[in-house]
mmCIF file of C-alpha atoms and ligand atoms in Angstrom:
data_model
loop_
_atom_site.group_PDB
_atom_site.id
_atom_site.type_symbol
_atom_site.label_atom_id
_atom_site.label_comp_id
_atom_site.label_asym_id
_atom_site.label_seq_id
_atom_site.Cartn_x
_atom_site.Cartn_y
_atom_site.Cartn_z
ATOM 1 C CA MET A 231 48.249 271.815 -40.705
ATOM 2 C CA ASN A 232 48.935 270.242 -44.105
ATOM 3 C CA LEU A 233 49.420 272.918 -46.737
ATOM 4 C CA LEU A 234 49.633 272.430 -50.472
ATOM 5 C CA CYS A 235 51.082 275.334 -52.476
ATOM 6 C CA TRP A 236 49.941 274.975 -56.087
ATOM 7 C CA TYR A 237 51.227 277.030 -59.011
ATOM 8 C CA GLU A 238 50.387 277.035 -62.714
ATOM 9 C CA ASN A 239 54.127 277.379 -63.388
ATOM 10 C CA LYS A 240 53.923 278.618 -66.964
ATOM 11 C CA PRO A 241 55.418 282.115 -66.810
ATOM 12 C CA LEU A 242 54.400 284.423 -69.630
ATOM 13 C CA PRO A 243 57.373 285.249 -71.913
ATOM 14 C CA GLU A 244 57.279 288.949 -71.028
ATOM 15 C CA ALA A 245 57.233 288.179 -67.292
ATOM 16 C CA ALA A 246 59.583 285.199 -67.176
ATOM 17 C CA GLU A 247 62.808 287.084 -66.481
ATOM 18 C CA ALA A 248 61.421 289.172 -63.614
ATOM 19 C CA GLU A 249 59.656 286.165 -62.171
ATOM 20 C CA GLU A 250 62.812 284.045 -62.295
ATOM 21 C CA ARG A 251 64.765 286.819 -60.535
ATOM 22 C CA LEU A 252 62.140 287.412 -57.832
ATOM 23 C CA TYR A 253 60.971 283.835 -57.357
ATOM 24 C CA PRO A 254 63.861 281.538 -58.338
ATOM 25 C CA GLU A 255 62.035 278.578 -56.756
ATOM 26 C CA GLY A 256 58.767 279.596 -58.393
ATOM 27 C CA ILE A 257 55.865 281.300 -56.661
ATOM 28 C CA HIS A 258 54.909 277.968 -55.097
ATOM 29 C CA GLY A 259 58.467 277.684 -53.764
ATOM 30 C CA ALA A 260 58.417 281.176 -52.245
ATOM 31 C CA LEU A 261 55.060 280.538 -50.618
ATOM 32 C CA ALA A 262 56.220 277.158 -49.313
ATOM 33 C CA GLN A 263 59.284 278.814 -47.788
ATOM 34 C CA LEU A 264 57.055 281.249 -45.924
ATOM 35 C CA PHE A 265 54.743 278.583 -44.549
ATOM 36 C CA ARG A 266 57.621 276.279 -43.590
ATOM 37 C CA GLN A 267 58.654 278.876 -40.992
ATOM 38 C CA GLU A 268 55.566 277.868 -39.029
ATOM 39 C CA PRO A 269 56.444 274.951 -36.753
ATOM 40 C CA ASP A 270 53.047 273.275 -37.089
ATOM 41 C CA CYS A 271 52.850 273.438 -40.901
ATOM 42 C CA ARG A 272 53.702 270.533 -43.163
ATOM 43 C CA VAL A 273 54.105 271.983 -46.629
ATOM 44 C CA ARG A 274 54.099 270.364 -50.063
ATOM 45 C CA THR A 275 54.207 272.018 -53.463
ATOM 46 C CA ALA A 276 52.682 271.029 -56.781
ATOM 47 C CA VAL A 277 52.546 272.477 -60.284
ATOM 48 C CA MET A 278 50.333 272.033 -63.300
ATOM 49 C CA GLN A 279 52.997 269.872 -64.980
ATOM 50 C CA ASP A 280 52.752 267.201 -62.247
ATOM 51 C CA PRO A 281 50.601 264.071 -62.642
ATOM 52 C CA ASP A 282 46.898 264.909 -62.369
ATOM 53 C CA PHE A 283 47.865 268.571 -62.881
ATOM 54 C CA GLY A 284 49.313 268.628 -59.359
ATOM 55 C CA LEU A 285 45.824 268.121 -57.968
ATOM 56 C CA SER A 286 45.749 264.375 -57.413
ATOM 57 C CA ASP A 287 43.221 262.829 -55.048
ATOM 58 C CA GLU A 288 46.113 261.793 -52.830
ATOM 59 C CA LEU A 289 47.345 265.393 -52.485
ATOM 60 C CA LEU A 290 43.868 266.845 -52.073
ATOM 61 C CA ASN A 291 42.982 264.298 -49.402
ATOM 62 C CA TRP A 292 46.229 265.098 -47.622
ATOM 63 C CA ALA A 293 45.797 268.884 -47.681
ATOM 64 C CA ASP A 294 43.941 270.861 -45.031
ATOM 65 C CA VAL A 295 44.438 274.009 -47.098
ATOM 66 C CA VAL A 296 45.414 274.600 -50.727
ATOM 67 C CA VAL A 297 47.093 277.901 -51.624
ATOM 68 C CA TYR A 298 46.415 278.351 -55.331
ATOM 69 C CA PHE A 299 48.082 280.619 -57.899
ATOM 70 C CA SER A 300 46.939 280.263 -61.490
ATOM 71 C CA HIS A 301 47.179 282.627 -64.410
ATOM 72 C CA LYS A 302 46.582 282.601 -68.168
ATOM 73 C CA HIS A 303 46.500 278.819 -68.486
ATOM 74 C CA TRP A 304 43.528 278.344 -66.155
ATOM 75 C CA ARG A 305 41.483 276.724 -68.928
ATOM 76 C CA GLU A 306 43.903 273.778 -69.041
ATOM 77 C CA VAL A 307 42.942 272.422 -65.624
ATOM 78 C CA PRO A 308 40.489 269.661 -66.520
ATOM 79 C CA ASP A 309 36.942 269.881 -65.202
ATOM 80 C CA GLU A 310 37.401 266.535 -63.504
ATOM 81 C CA ARG A 311 40.181 268.002 -61.280
ATOM 82 C CA VAL A 312 38.006 271.074 -60.644
ATOM 83 C CA ASP A 313 35.247 268.686 -59.500
ATOM 84 C CA ALA A 314 37.718 267.056 -57.104
ATOM 85 C CA LEU A 315 38.868 270.414 -55.705
ATOM 86 C CA GLN A 316 35.299 271.607 -55.267
ATOM 87 C CA ARG A 317 34.310 268.381 -53.512
ATOM 88 C CA ARG A 318 37.200 268.730 -51.068
ATOM 89 C CA VAL A 319 36.242 272.330 -50.293
ATOM 90 C CA LEU A 320 32.641 271.301 -49.655
ATOM 91 C CA GLU A 321 33.993 268.580 -47.360
ATOM 92 C CA GLY A 322 35.940 271.140 -45.340
ATOM 93 C CA MET A 323 39.279 271.842 -47.040
ATOM 94 C CA GLY A 324 40.393 275.475 -47.042
ATOM 95 C CA LEU A 325 41.228 277.262 -50.294
ATOM 96 C CA VAL A 326 43.285 280.444 -50.569
ATOM 97 C CA LEU A 327 43.197 281.901 -54.086
ATOM 98 C CA LEU A 328 45.828 284.442 -55.026
ATOM 99 C CA HIS A 329 45.973 287.249 -57.591
ATOM 100 C CA SER A 330 45.282 286.016 -61.150
ATOM 101 C CA SER A 331 43.540 282.925 -59.745
ATOM 102 C CA HIS A 332 40.474 285.157 -59.936
ATOM 103 C CA ALA A 333 40.083 283.670 -63.421
ATOM 104 C CA SER A 334 40.427 280.047 -62.321
ATOM 105 C CA LYS A 335 37.725 277.509 -62.985
ATOM 106 C CA ILE A 336 37.611 276.495 -59.342
ATOM 107 C CA PHE A 337 36.907 280.072 -58.182
ATOM 108 C CA SER A 338 34.174 280.526 -60.746
ATOM 109 C CA ARG A 339 32.708 277.135 -59.848
ATOM 110 C CA LEU A 340 32.618 277.891 -56.134
ATOM 111 C CA MET A 341 31.206 281.381 -56.624
ATOM 112 C CA GLY A 342 28.713 280.647 -59.389
ATOM 113 C CA THR A 343 29.777 283.785 -61.281
ATOM 114 C CA ARG A 344 32.232 284.755 -64.038
ATOM 115 C CA THR A 345 35.012 285.621 -61.624
ATOM 116 C CA GLN A 346 37.415 286.421 -64.463
ATOM 117 C CA ILE A 347 35.501 289.661 -64.985
ATOM 118 C CA LEU A 348 37.403 292.650 -63.625
ATOM 119 C CA ARG A 349 39.508 295.460 -65.077
ATOM 120 C CA TRP A 350 43.296 295.316 -65.005
ATOM 121 C CA ARG A 351 46.381 297.316 -65.945
ATOM 122 C CA GLU A 352 50.092 296.611 -65.578
ATOM 123 C CA ASN A 353 51.478 300.065 -64.898
ATOM 124 C CA ASP A 354 53.741 299.865 -61.803
ATOM 125 C CA GLU A 355 51.138 301.611 -59.673
ATOM 126 C CA TRP A 356 50.965 301.661 -55.883
ATOM 127 C CA GLN A 357 48.056 299.948 -54.219
ATOM 128 C CA ARG A 358 46.573 301.045 -50.901
ATOM 129 C CA VAL A 359 45.120 298.074 -49.046
ATOM 130 C CA TRP A 360 42.462 299.209 -46.557
ATOM 131 C CA LEU A 361 41.493 297.140 -43.536
ATOM 132 C CA VAL A 362 37.718 297.164 -43.650
ATOM 133 C CA ALA A 363 37.326 294.416 -41.012
ATOM 134 C CA PRO A 364 40.185 295.217 -38.609
ATOM 135 C CA ALA A 365 38.995 292.615 -36.074
ATOM 136 C CA HIS A 366 38.942 289.777 -38.617
ATOM 137 C CA PRO A 367 41.509 287.019 -37.961
ATOM 138 C CA ILE A 368 43.026 287.548 -41.428
ATOM 139 C CA ALA A 369 43.802 291.170 -40.488
ATOM 140 C CA ALA A 370 45.419 290.190 -37.170
ATOM 141 C CA GLY A 371 48.810 291.784 -36.563
ATOM 142 C CA LEU A 372 48.345 294.545 -39.130
ATOM 143 C CA ASN A 373 48.594 298.006 -37.632
ATOM 144 C CA GLY A 374 46.970 301.113 -38.960
ATOM 145 C CA GLU A 375 44.068 301.741 -41.267
ATOM 146 C CA PHE A 376 45.841 300.632 -44.430
ATOM 147 C CA PHE A 377 49.195 299.636 -45.859
ATOM 148 C CA VAL A 378 50.688 300.399 -49.259
ATOM 149 C CA ILE A 379 52.116 297.961 -51.788
ATOM 150 C CA PRO A 380 54.662 300.123 -53.666
ATOM 151 C CA GLN A 381 54.019 298.494 -57.061
ATOM 152 C CA ASP A 382 51.596 295.874 -58.269
ATOM 153 C CA GLU A 383 49.269 295.190 -61.143
ATOM 154 C CA THR A 384 46.085 297.231 -60.814
ATOM 155 C CA TYR A 385 42.811 295.342 -60.572
ATOM 156 C CA GLY A 386 39.491 297.164 -60.401
ATOM 157 C CA GLU A 387 35.738 296.832 -60.152
ATOM 158 C CA TYR A 388 33.457 295.696 -61.445
ATOM 159 C CA PHE A 389 34.631 292.312 -60.176
ATOM 160 C CA GLU A 390 32.000 289.650 -60.786
ATOM 161 C CA ILE A 391 31.933 287.888 -57.427
ATOM 162 C CA PRO A 392 29.020 287.314 -55.080
ATOM 163 C CA GLN A 393 29.119 289.699 -52.126
ATOM 164 C CA PRO A 394 31.666 288.169 -49.737
ATOM 165 C CA ASP A 395 30.456 286.603 -46.516
ATOM 166 C CA GLU A 396 33.234 288.618 -44.888
ATOM 167 C CA GLN A 397 34.974 291.552 -46.573
ATOM 168 C CA VAL A 398 38.410 291.994 -45.026
ATOM 169 C CA PHE A 399 40.305 294.274 -47.428
ATOM 170 C CA LEU A 400 39.474 296.878 -50.041
ATOM 171 C CA THR A 401 42.216 298.151 -52.339
ATOM 172 C CA THR A 402 42.446 301.523 -54.005
ATOM 173 C CA ALA A 403 44.930 301.939 -56.835
ATOM 174 C CA GLN A 404 47.071 304.891 -57.821
ATOM 175 C CA GLY A 405 45.020 305.217 -60.978
ATOM 176 C CA GLY A 406 41.763 305.524 -59.047
ATOM 177 C CA GLU A 407 40.239 302.046 -59.203
ATOM 178 C CA VAL A 408 38.773 300.266 -56.211
ATOM 179 C CA LEU A 409 38.614 296.499 -55.681
ATOM 180 C CA ARG A 410 37.108 294.139 -53.143
ATOM 181 C CA SER A 411 40.564 292.645 -52.695
ATOM 182 C CA GLY A 412 40.374 290.412 -49.626
ATOM 183 C CA CYS A 413 37.199 288.358 -49.499
ATOM 184 C CA CYS A 414 35.964 285.362 -47.473
ATOM 185 C CA TRP A 415 33.236 282.900 -48.336
ATOM 186 C CA TYR A 416 31.906 279.730 -46.736
ATOM 187 C CA ARG A 417 31.055 276.904 -49.108
ATOM 188 C CA GLY A 418 29.687 273.695 -47.625
ATOM 189 C CA GLN A 419 32.031 272.846 -44.738
ATOM 190 C CA GLY A 420 34.921 274.712 -46.351
ATOM 191 C CA ARG A 421 36.311 278.226 -46.327
ATOM 192 C CA VAL A 422 37.546 280.231 -49.293
ATOM 193 C CA PHE A 423 39.688 283.381 -49.204
ATOM 194 C CA TYR A 424 40.606 285.420 -52.260
ATOM 195 C CA PHE A 425 43.443 287.961 -52.059
ATOM 196 C CA SER A 426 44.184 290.025 -55.139
ATOM 197 C CA ALA A 427 47.753 291.221 -54.564
ATOM 198 C CA GLY A 428 50.816 289.555 -56.054
ATOM 199 C CA HIS A 429 51.509 290.071 -59.744
ATOM 200 C CA GLU A 430 54.522 287.905 -60.527
ATOM 201 C CA THR A 431 56.852 290.698 -61.682
ATOM 202 C CA TYR A 432 56.756 292.507 -58.318
ATOM 203 C CA PRO A 433 58.139 291.286 -54.964
ATOM 204 C CA VAL A 434 54.710 291.461 -53.328
ATOM 205 C CA TYR A 435 54.930 288.112 -51.543
ATOM 206 C CA TYR A 436 58.053 289.287 -49.684
ATOM 207 C CA GLN A 437 56.308 292.324 -48.194
ATOM 208 C CA PRO A 438 55.816 291.807 -44.428
ATOM 209 C CA GLU A 439 52.150 292.878 -44.364
ATOM 210 C CA VAL A 440 51.305 290.544 -47.237
ATOM 211 C CA ARG A 441 53.147 287.663 -45.575
ATOM 212 C CA ARG A 442 51.172 288.319 -42.386
ATOM 213 C CA ILE A 443 47.947 288.131 -44.404
ATOM 214 C CA LEU A 444 48.974 284.857 -46.073
ATOM 215 C CA LEU A 445 49.890 283.262 -42.739
ATOM 216 C CA ASN A 446 46.627 284.455 -41.197
ATOM 217 C CA ALA A 447 44.639 283.300 -44.212
ATOM 218 C CA VAL A 448 45.793 279.683 -44.119
ATOM 219 C CA ARG A 449 45.017 279.525 -40.391
ATOM 220 C CA TRP A 450 41.558 280.982 -40.953
ATOM 221 C CA ALA A 451 40.883 278.584 -43.851
ATOM 222 C CA CYS A 452 42.151 275.484 -42.031
ATOM 223 C CA PRO A 453 39.339 273.265 -40.752
ATOM 224 C CA ALA A 454 39.137 273.331 -36.966
ATOM 225 C CA SER A 455 39.099 269.556 -36.867
ATOM 226 C CA ARG A 456 39.557 266.837 -39.391
ATOM 227 C CA ARG A 457 36.681 264.378 -39.774
ATOM 228 C CA SER A 458 37.022 261.148 -41.646
ATOM 229 C CA SER A 459 33.358 261.296 -42.611
ATOM 230 C CA TRP A 460 30.449 263.641 -42.184
ATOM 231 C CA PRO A 461 26.960 262.583 -41.123
ATOM 232 C CA ASP A 462 24.723 261.504 -43.973
ATOM 233 C CA TRP A 463 22.723 264.723 -44.003
ATOM 234 C CA ALA A 464 20.962 264.115 -47.310
ATOM 235 C CA ARG A 465 18.360 261.601 -46.257
ATOM 236 C CA GLU A 466 14.688 261.239 -45.467
ATOM 237 C CA THR A 467 14.310 261.069 -41.707
ATOM 238 C CA GLU A 468 11.925 259.981 -38.959
ATOM 239 C CA PRO A 469 10.925 262.542 -36.301
ATOM 240 C CA LEU A 470 13.478 262.739 -33.490
ATOM 241 C CA ASP A 471 10.736 263.068 -30.911
ATOM 242 C CA ALA A 472 7.679 260.997 -31.670
ATOM 243 C CA ALA A 473 5.435 262.098 -28.805
ATOM 244 C CA PRO A 474 2.613 264.367 -30.007
ATOM 245 C CA LEU A 475 2.058 267.726 -28.310
ATOM 246 C CA SER A 476 -0.634 267.343 -25.678
HETATM 247 ZN ZN1 ZN B 640 48.994 289.691 -62.723
#
């Protein structure tokens, strides 16, 4: 499995110190470290400051799955790179979108809605992540009905996403909000998973349950087989069986 960990890499001034302490190699670096523990994963990282915004055709053609973390600078990713990402998803590449990537252009493009719409609050609140599809592969290895993230940013409904094809997690926050927090969609030949946890000033991506979810998510999103080309489905066709019914 070829995995590309992509990060916006422009910490907000108020978050920079905590982020540097928690994720000295950047969020992309911490994620890459996790995935590199898997013997069958080849992992590369990219950031918005790289050529082609870290989303070059070469990288996207290489990747089976992109793990994507964007934040306030989501508008800076050019539409042409969003087109390329979308095309690769439709061709079968997996996409795992984390936390503030809810606002990203690529998420909105793939969903057809204003995915940046939700409520939020940074208030050190606990989050209770409920398993609402315990048999789903992304929930594999998690025990119990829920787990608790001791502190994270609170996100809440209404979240403007289409109803997920598979709803895996629901999160309730200390302050009372609820969020569809772990959601799967199929788009073309590709698979998309959004997971809301992981504000950059909390050590969320070191929590064992969250790491289990991330490892499961990239496996779920990875195409079962790699095809160099798909059939030309969009064409006018002759009948397969010409004999008339007698
Ligand atoms: Zn956040």
